[in-house]
Short mmCIF file of C-alpha atoms and ligand atoms in Angstrom, two decimals:
data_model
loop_
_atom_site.label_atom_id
_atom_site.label_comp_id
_atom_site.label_asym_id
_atom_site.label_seq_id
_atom_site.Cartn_x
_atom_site.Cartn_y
_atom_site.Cartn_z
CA UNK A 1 0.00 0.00 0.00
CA UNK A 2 1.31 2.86 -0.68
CA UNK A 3 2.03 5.51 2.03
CA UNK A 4 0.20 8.79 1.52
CA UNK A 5 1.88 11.81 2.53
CA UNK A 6 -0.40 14.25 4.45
CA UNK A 7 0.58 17.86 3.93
CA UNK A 8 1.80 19.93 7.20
CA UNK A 9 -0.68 21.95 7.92
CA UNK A 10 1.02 25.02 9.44
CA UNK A 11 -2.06 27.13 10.49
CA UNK A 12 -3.54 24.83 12.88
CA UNK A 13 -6.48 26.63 13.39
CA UNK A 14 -7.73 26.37 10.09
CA UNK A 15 -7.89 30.39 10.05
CA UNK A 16 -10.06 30.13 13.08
CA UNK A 17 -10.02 33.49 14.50
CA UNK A 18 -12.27 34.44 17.40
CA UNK A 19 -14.24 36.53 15.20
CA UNK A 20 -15.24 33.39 13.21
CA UNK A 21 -16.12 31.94 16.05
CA UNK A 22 -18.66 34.66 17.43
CA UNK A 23 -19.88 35.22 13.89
CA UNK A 24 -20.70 31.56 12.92
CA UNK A 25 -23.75 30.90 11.74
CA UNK A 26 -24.88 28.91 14.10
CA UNK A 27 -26.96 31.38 16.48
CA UNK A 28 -26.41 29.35 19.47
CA UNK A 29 -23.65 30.05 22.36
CA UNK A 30 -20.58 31.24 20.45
CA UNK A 31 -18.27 31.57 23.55
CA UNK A 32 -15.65 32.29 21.50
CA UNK A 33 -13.56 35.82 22.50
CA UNK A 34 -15.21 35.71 25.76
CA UNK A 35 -13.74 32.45 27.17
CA UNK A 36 -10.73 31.60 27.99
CA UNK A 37 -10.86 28.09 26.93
CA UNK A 38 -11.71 28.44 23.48
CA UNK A 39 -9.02 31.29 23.91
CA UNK A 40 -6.13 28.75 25.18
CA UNK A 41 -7.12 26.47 22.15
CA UNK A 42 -6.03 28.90 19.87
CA UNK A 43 -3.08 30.25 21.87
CA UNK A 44 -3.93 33.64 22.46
CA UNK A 45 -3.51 34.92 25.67
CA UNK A 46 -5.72 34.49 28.52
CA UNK A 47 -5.83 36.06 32.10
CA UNK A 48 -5.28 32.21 33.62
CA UNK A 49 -4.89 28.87 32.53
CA UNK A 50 -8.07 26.92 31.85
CA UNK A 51 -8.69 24.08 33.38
CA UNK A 52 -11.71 20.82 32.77
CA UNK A 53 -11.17 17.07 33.56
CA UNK A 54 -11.87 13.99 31.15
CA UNK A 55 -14.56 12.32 32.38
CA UNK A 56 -15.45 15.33 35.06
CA UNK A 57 -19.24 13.82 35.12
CA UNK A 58 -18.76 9.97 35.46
CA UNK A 59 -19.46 7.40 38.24
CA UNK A 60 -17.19 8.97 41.00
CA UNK A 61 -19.38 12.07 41.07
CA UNK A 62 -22.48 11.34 43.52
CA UNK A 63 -24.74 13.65 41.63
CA UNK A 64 -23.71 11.44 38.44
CA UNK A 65 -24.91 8.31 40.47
CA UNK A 66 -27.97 9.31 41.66
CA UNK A 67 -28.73 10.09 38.15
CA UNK A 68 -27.44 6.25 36.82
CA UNK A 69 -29.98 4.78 39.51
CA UNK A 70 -32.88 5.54 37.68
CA UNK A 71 -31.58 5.61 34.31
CA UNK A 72 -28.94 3.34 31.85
CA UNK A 73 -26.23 4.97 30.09
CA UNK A 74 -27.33 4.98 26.63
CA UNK A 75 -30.89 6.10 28.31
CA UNK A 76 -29.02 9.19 29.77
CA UNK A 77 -27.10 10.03 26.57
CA UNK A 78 -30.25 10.23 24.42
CA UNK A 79 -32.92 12.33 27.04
CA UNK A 80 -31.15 15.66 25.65
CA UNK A 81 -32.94 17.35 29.25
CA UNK A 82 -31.15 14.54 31.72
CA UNK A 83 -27.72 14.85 29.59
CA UNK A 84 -27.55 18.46 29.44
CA UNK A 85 -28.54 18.31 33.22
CA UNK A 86 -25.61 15.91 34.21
CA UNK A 87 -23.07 18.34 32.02
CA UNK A 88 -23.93 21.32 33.91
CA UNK A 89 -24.25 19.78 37.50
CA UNK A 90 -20.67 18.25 37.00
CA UNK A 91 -19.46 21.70 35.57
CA UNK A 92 -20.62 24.30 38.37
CA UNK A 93 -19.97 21.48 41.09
CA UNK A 94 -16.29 21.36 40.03
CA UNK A 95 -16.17 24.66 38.96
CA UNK A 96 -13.97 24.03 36.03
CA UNK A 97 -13.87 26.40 32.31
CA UNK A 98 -15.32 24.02 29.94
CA UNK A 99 -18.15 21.41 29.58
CA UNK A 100 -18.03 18.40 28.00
CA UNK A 101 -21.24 16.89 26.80
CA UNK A 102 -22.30 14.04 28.50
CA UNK A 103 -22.23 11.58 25.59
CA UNK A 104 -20.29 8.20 24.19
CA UNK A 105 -18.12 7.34 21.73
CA UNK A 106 -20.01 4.36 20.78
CA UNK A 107 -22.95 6.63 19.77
CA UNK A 108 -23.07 6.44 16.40
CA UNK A 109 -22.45 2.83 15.92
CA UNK A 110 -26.38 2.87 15.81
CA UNK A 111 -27.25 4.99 13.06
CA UNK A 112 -24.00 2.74 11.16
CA UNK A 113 -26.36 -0.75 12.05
CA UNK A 114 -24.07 -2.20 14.33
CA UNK A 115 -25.70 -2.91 17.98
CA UNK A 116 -24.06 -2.72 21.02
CA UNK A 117 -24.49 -2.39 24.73
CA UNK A 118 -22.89 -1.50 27.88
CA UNK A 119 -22.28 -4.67 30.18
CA UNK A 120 -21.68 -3.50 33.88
CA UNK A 121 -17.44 -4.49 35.02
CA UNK A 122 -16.86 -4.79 30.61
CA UNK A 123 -17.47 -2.10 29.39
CA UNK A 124 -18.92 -1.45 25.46
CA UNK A 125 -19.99 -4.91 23.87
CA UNK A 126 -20.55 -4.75 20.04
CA UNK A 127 -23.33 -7.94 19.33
CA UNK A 128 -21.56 -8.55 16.11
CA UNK A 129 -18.09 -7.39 15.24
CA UNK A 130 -17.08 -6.10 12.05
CA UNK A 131 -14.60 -8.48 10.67
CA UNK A 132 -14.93 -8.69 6.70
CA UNK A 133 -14.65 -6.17 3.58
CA UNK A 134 -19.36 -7.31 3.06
CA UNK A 135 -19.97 -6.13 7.03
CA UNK A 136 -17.72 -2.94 6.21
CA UNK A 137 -19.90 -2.37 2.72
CA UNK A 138 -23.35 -3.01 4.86
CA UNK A 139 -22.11 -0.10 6.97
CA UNK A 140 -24.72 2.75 6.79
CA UNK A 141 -23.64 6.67 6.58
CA UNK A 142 -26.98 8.13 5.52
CA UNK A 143 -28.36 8.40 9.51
CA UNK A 144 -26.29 10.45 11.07
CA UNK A 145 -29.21 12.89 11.55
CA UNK A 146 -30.19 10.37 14.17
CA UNK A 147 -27.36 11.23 16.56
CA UNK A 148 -29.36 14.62 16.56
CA UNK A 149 -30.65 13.90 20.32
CA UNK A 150 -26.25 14.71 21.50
CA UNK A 151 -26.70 18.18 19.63
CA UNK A 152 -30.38 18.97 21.29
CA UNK A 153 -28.47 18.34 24.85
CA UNK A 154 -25.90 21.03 23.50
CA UNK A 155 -28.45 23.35 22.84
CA UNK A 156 -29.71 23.07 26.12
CA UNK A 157 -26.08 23.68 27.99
CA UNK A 158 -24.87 26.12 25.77
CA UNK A 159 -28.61 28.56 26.54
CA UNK A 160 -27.69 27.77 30.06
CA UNK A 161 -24.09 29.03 30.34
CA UNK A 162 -25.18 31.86 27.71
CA UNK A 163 -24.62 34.41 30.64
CA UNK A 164 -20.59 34.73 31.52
CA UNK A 165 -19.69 33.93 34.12
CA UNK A 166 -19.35 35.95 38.02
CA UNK A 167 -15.18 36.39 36.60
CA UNK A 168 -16.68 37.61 33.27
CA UNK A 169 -15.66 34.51 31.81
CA UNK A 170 -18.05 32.10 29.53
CA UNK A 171 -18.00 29.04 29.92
CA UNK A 172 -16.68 26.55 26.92
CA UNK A 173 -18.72 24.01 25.96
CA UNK A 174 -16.85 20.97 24.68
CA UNK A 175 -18.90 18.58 21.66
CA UNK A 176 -16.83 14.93 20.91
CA UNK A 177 -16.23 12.24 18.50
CA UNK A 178 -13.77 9.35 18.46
CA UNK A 179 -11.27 9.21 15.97
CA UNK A 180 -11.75 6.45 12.78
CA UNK A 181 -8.96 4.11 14.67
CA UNK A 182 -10.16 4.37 17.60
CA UNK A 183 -13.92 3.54 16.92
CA UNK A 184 -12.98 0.93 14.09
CA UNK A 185 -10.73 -0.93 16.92
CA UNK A 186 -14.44 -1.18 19.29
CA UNK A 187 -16.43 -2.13 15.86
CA UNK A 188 -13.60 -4.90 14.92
CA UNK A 189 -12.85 -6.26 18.45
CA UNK A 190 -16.30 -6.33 19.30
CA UNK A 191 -14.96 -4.38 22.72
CA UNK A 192 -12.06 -3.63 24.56
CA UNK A 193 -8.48 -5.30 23.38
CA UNK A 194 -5.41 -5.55 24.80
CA UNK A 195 -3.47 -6.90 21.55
CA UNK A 196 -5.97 -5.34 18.84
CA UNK A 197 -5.35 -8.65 16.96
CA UNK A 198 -8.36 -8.34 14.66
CA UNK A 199 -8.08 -4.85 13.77
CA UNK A 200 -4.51 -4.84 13.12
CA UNK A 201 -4.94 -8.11 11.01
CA UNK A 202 -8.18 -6.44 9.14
CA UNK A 203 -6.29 -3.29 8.35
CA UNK A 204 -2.80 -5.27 7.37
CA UNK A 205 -4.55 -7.87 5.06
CA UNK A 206 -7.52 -6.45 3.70
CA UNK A 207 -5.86 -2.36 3.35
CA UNK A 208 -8.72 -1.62 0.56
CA UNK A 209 -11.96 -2.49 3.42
CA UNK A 210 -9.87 -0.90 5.94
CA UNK A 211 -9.71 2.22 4.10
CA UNK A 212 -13.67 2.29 3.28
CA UNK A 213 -14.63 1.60 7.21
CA UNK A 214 -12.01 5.34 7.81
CA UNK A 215 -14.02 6.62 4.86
CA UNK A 216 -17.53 5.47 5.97
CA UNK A 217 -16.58 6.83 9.79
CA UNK A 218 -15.17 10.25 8.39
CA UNK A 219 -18.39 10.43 6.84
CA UNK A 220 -20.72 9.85 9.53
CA UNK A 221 -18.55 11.77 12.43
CA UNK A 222 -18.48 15.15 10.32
CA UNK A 223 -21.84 15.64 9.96
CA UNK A 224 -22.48 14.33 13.69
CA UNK A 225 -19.47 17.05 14.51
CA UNK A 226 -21.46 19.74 12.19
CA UNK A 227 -24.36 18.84 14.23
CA UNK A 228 -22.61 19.52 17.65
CA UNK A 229 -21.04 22.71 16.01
CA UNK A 230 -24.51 23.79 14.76
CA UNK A 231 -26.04 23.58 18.62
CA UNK A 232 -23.30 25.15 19.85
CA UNK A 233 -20.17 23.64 20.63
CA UNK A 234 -17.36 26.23 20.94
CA UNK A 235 -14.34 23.09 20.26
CA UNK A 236 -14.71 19.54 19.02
CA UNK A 237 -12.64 16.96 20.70
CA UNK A 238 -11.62 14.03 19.23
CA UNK A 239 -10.68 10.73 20.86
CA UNK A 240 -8.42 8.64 19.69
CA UNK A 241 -7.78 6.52 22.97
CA UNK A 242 -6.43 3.70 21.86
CA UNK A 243 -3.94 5.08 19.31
CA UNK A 244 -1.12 4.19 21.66
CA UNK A 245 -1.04 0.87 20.47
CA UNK A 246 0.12 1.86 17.40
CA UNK A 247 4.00 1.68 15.83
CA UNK A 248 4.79 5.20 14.21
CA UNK A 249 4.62 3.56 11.08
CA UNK A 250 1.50 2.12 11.25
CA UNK A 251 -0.10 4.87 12.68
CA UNK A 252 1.22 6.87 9.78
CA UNK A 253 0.40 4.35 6.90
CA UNK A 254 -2.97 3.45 7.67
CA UNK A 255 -4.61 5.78 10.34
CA UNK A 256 -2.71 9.17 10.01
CA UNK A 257 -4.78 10.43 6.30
CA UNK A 258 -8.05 9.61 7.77
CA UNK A 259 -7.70 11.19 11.09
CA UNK A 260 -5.73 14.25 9.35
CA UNK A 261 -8.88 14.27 6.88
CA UNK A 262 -12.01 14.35 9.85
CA UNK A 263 -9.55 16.98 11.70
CA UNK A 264 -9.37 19.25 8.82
CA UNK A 265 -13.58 18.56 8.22
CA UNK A 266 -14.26 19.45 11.72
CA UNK A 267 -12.14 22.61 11.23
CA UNK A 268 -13.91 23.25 8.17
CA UNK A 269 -16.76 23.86 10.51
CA UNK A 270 -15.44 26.81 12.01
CA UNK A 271 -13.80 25.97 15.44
CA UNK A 272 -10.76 24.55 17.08
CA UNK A 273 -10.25 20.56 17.28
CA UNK A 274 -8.40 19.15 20.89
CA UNK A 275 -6.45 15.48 19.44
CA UNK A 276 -6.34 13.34 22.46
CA UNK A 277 -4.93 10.02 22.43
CA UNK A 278 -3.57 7.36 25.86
CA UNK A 279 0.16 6.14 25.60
CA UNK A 280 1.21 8.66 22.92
CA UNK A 281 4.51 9.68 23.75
CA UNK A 282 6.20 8.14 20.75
CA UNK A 283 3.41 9.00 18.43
CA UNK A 284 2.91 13.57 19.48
CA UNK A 285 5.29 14.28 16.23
CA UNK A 286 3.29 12.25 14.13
CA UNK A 287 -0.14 13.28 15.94
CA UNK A 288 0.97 16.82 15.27
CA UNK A 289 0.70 16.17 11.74
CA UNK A 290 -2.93 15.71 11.68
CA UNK A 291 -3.09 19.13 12.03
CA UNK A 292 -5.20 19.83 15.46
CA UNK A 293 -4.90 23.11 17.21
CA UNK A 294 -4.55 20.80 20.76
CA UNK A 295 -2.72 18.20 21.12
CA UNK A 296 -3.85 16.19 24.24
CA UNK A 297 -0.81 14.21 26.31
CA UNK A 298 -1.20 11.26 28.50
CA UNK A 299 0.78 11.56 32.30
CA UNK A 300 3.38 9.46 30.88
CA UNK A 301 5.11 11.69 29.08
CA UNK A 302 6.56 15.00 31.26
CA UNK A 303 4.23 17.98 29.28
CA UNK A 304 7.80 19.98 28.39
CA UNK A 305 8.62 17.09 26.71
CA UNK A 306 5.12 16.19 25.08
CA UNK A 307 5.00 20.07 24.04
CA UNK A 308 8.08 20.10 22.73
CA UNK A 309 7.29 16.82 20.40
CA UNK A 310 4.12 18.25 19.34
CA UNK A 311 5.64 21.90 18.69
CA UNK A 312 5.30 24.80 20.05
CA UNK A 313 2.78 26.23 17.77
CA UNK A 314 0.31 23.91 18.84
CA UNK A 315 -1.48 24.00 22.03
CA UNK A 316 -1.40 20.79 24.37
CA UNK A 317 -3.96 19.65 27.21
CA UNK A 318 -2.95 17.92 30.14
CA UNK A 319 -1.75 16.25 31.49
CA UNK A 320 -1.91 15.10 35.08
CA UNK A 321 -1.90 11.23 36.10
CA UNK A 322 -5.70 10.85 37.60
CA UNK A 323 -4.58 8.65 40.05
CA UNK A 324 -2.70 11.48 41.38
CA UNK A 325 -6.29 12.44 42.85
CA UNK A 326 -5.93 9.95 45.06
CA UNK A 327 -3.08 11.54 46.98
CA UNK A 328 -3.10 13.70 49.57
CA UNK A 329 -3.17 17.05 49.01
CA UNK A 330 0.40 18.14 49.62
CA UNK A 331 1.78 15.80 47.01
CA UNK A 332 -1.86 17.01 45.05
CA UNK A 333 -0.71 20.98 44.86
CA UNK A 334 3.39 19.78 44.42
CA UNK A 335 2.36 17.54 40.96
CA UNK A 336 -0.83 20.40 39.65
CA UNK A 337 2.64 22.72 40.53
CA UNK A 338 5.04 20.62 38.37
CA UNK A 339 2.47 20.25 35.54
CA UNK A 340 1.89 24.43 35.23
CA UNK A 341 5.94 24.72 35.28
CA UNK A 342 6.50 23.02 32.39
CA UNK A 343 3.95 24.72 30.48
CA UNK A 344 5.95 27.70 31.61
CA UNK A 345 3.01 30.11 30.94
CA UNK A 346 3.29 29.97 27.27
CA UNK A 347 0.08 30.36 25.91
CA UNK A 348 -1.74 27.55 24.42
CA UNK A 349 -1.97 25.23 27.47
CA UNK A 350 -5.11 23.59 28.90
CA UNK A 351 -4.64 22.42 32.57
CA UNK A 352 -6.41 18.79 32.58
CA UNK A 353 -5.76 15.00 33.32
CA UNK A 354 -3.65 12.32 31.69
CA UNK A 355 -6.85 10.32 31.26
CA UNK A 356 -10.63 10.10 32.80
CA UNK A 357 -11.21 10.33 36.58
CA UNK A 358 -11.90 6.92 37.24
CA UNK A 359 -14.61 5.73 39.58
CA UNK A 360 -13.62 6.23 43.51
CA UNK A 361 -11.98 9.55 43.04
CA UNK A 362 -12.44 11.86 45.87
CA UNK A 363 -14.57 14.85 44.40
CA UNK A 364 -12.81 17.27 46.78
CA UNK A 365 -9.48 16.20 45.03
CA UNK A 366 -10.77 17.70 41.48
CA UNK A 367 -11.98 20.77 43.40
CA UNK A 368 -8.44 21.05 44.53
CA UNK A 369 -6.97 20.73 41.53
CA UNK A 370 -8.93 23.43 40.52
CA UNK A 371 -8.10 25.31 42.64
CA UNK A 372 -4.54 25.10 42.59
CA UNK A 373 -4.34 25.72 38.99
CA UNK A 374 -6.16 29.36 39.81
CA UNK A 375 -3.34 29.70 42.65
CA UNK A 376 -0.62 29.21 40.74
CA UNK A 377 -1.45 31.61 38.26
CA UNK A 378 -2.73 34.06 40.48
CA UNK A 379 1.40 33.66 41.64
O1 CP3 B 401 -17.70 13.93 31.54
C1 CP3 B 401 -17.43 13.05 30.71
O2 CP3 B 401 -16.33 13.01 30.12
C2 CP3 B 401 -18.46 12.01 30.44
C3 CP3 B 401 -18.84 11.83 29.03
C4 CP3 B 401 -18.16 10.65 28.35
C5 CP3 B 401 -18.54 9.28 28.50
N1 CP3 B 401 -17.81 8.55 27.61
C6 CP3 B 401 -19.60 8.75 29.38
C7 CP3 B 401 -19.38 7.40 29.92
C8 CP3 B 401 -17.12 10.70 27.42
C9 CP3 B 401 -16.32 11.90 26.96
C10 CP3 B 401 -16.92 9.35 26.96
C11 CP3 B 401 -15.97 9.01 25.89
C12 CP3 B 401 -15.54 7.61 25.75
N2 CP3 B 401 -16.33 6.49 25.75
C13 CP3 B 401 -14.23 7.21 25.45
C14 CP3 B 401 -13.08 8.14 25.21
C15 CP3 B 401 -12.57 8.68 26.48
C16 CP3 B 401 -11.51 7.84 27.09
O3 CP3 B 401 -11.73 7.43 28.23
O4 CP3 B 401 -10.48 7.65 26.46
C17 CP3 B 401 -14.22 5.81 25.36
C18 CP3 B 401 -13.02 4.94 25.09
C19 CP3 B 401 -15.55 5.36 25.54
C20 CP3 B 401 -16.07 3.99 25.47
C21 CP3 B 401 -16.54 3.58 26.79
N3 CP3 B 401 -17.70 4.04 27.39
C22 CP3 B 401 -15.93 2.66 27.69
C23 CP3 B 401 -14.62 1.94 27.42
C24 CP3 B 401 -16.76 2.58 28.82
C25 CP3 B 401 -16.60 1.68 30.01
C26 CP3 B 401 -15.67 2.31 30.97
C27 CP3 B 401 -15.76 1.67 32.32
O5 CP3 B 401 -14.90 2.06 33.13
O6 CP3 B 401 -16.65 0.86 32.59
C28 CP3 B 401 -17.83 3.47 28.65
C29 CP3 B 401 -18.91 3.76 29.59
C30 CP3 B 401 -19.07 5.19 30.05
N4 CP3 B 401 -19.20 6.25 29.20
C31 CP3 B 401 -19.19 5.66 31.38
C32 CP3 B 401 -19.38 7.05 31.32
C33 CP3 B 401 -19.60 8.00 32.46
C34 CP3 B 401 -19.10 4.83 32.67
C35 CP3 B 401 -20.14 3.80 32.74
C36 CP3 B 401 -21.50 4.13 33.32
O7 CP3 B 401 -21.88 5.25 33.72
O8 CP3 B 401 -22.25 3.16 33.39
#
């Protein structure tokens, strides 16, 4: 196969100025100038460093539980009223700059026909894996309107954070899609992986089917990210969790064009894109090339280092280890300290985890953390 080369793209932003951003046609929250988020994704200055957690509203949070009682997951992530209400509450309770949408990455393998559920201690379970060139072809990309329910929930938080904030500041509200590798590893393994055995044999021996499914997924996540966009989403973020388990060269043969392609799409809609991938060190010059204004890093890699492999004209996000949360809080404030030093103030960096919070994280620790990020810049 041969290797295409994906040009350097070296205005990240796709031209996204804040004014683009406030005059998009959307009508709905355009943030834009007035947060300091969206701000820090395109490396302008801002009066401090932003910071939001992956995960912030998950199964550590109480509120989040009390919620997951009554409901499943998939029922919460398509009642736009229950999702938007979970955003927020994790939001104002953490007091953090930006919202994420409370949503999954396995979304839109419905409107594509595949079927999958959530099985409690498993995680995602996809009831029958793509594994040949006919299930990629039966692959639907004419639904997407479906996913609609994610952008009504958007609506709904963006009209509520409308108003800045008490510090003047708006709010950023955060839509998502997983990257084509990253959601073709869940439709191939059927699940989780630890080897990826079946996705790195599908895209190796069949290179032709492996390049419609990153076609077909393009497809479908650019209008769902238009969709976001439309409702108002101020930045997309794209997850490409599992990219780690990639060589360079792979990752550059058969997964760099089509992620390069969806980030330039998503651009194409008029705001920044945050590239966030787990176990990434090797991979930030290569992730770089994909073009995203953000580049997210994983705890593994110190974020000098990570920013200086992704470039300094890019922004990063990061990149704390969650687990640190589990600390006490003089060992807390010393790693949120180390973190802010290495970004060194230049402009461009989002204060946030390695990874998700995972479930038994003190709440009060994320509080902290939030509140040593406003300390330290506050010198
Ligand atoms: O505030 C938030 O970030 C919550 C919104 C959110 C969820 N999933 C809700 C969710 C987001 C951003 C995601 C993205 C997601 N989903 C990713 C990428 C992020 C990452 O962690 O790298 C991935 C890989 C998935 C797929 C997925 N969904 C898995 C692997 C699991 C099981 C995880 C586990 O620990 O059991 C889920 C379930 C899921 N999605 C939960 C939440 C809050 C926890 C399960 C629950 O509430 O029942």
């Amino acid at each position: 196969m041969q290797i295409p080369s994906v040009a350097e793209t070296t205005s990240p932003s796709a031209s996204v100025s804040s004014s683009t951003l406030v005059s998009r046609a959307t009508g709905a929250s355009s943030a834009g100038a007035g947060s300091r988020f969206v701000r820090a994704c395109l490396r302008q200055p801002v009066d401090r460093t932003p910071v939001w957690f992956l995960r912030q509203a998950g199964r550590y949070m109480p509120e989040y539980m009390a919620v997951r009682k009554h409901h499943t997951l998939l029922e919460i992530c398509k009642s736009p009223e229950i999702a938007a209400e979970v955003t927020i509450t994790a939001a104002e309770k953490l007091g953090v700059d930006a919202a994420i949408i409370f949503a999954d990455l396995l979304l839109p393998f419905e409107v594509m026909g595949l079927d999958f559920e959530f099985v409690a201690g498993e995680g995602p379970m996809v009831h029958k894996p793509v594994r040949t060139a006919e299930d990629i072809a039966a692959l639907r990309t004419d639904r997407a309107a479906d996913l609609g329910y994610v952008a009504e929930a958007i609506g709904k938080v963006a009209a509520h954070f409308r108003q800045p904030r008490a510090d003047g500041d708006q709010l950023g509200i955060i839509g998502f899609c997983g990257a084509p590798f990253t959601l073709a590893s869940y439709m191939i393994e059927g699940g989780s992986s630890r080897n990826y055995v079946e996705t790195k044999t599908l895209m190796y021996r069949q290179p032709a089917a492996w390049q419609m499914l990153m076609e077909k997924l393009n497809l479908v996540l650019t209008e769902y990210a238009l969709q976001q966009v439309e409702a108002g989403a101020d930045v997309i973020q794209i997850f490409d969790s599992w990219a780690g388990a990639l060589s360079v060269a792979d990752y550059r043969e058969f997964v760099l064009p089509a992620t390069a392609a969806l980030v330039r799409a998503v651009q194409g809609h008029g705001v920044p894109v945050i590239y966030f991938g787990v176990d990434t060190a090797s991979l930030l010059p290569t992730m770089r090339e994909t073009g995203a204004d953000v580049i997210g890093l994983d705890w593994r890699v110190p974020l000098d280092a990570g920013w200086e492999a992704v470039g300094h004209n890019r922004g990063v996000q990061g990149n704390l280890d969650p687990i640190t949360l589990f600390a006490g809080p003089e060992l807390l404030r010393q790693r949120v300290r180390e973190v802010m030093e290495q970004a060194g103030g230049r402009p461009g960096h989002i204060f946030n985890l390695g990874h998700g919070i995972v479930p038994g994280t003190p709440v009060e620790s994320a509080q902290r953390v939030v509140e040593y990020v406003r300390e330290f810049c506050a010198g």
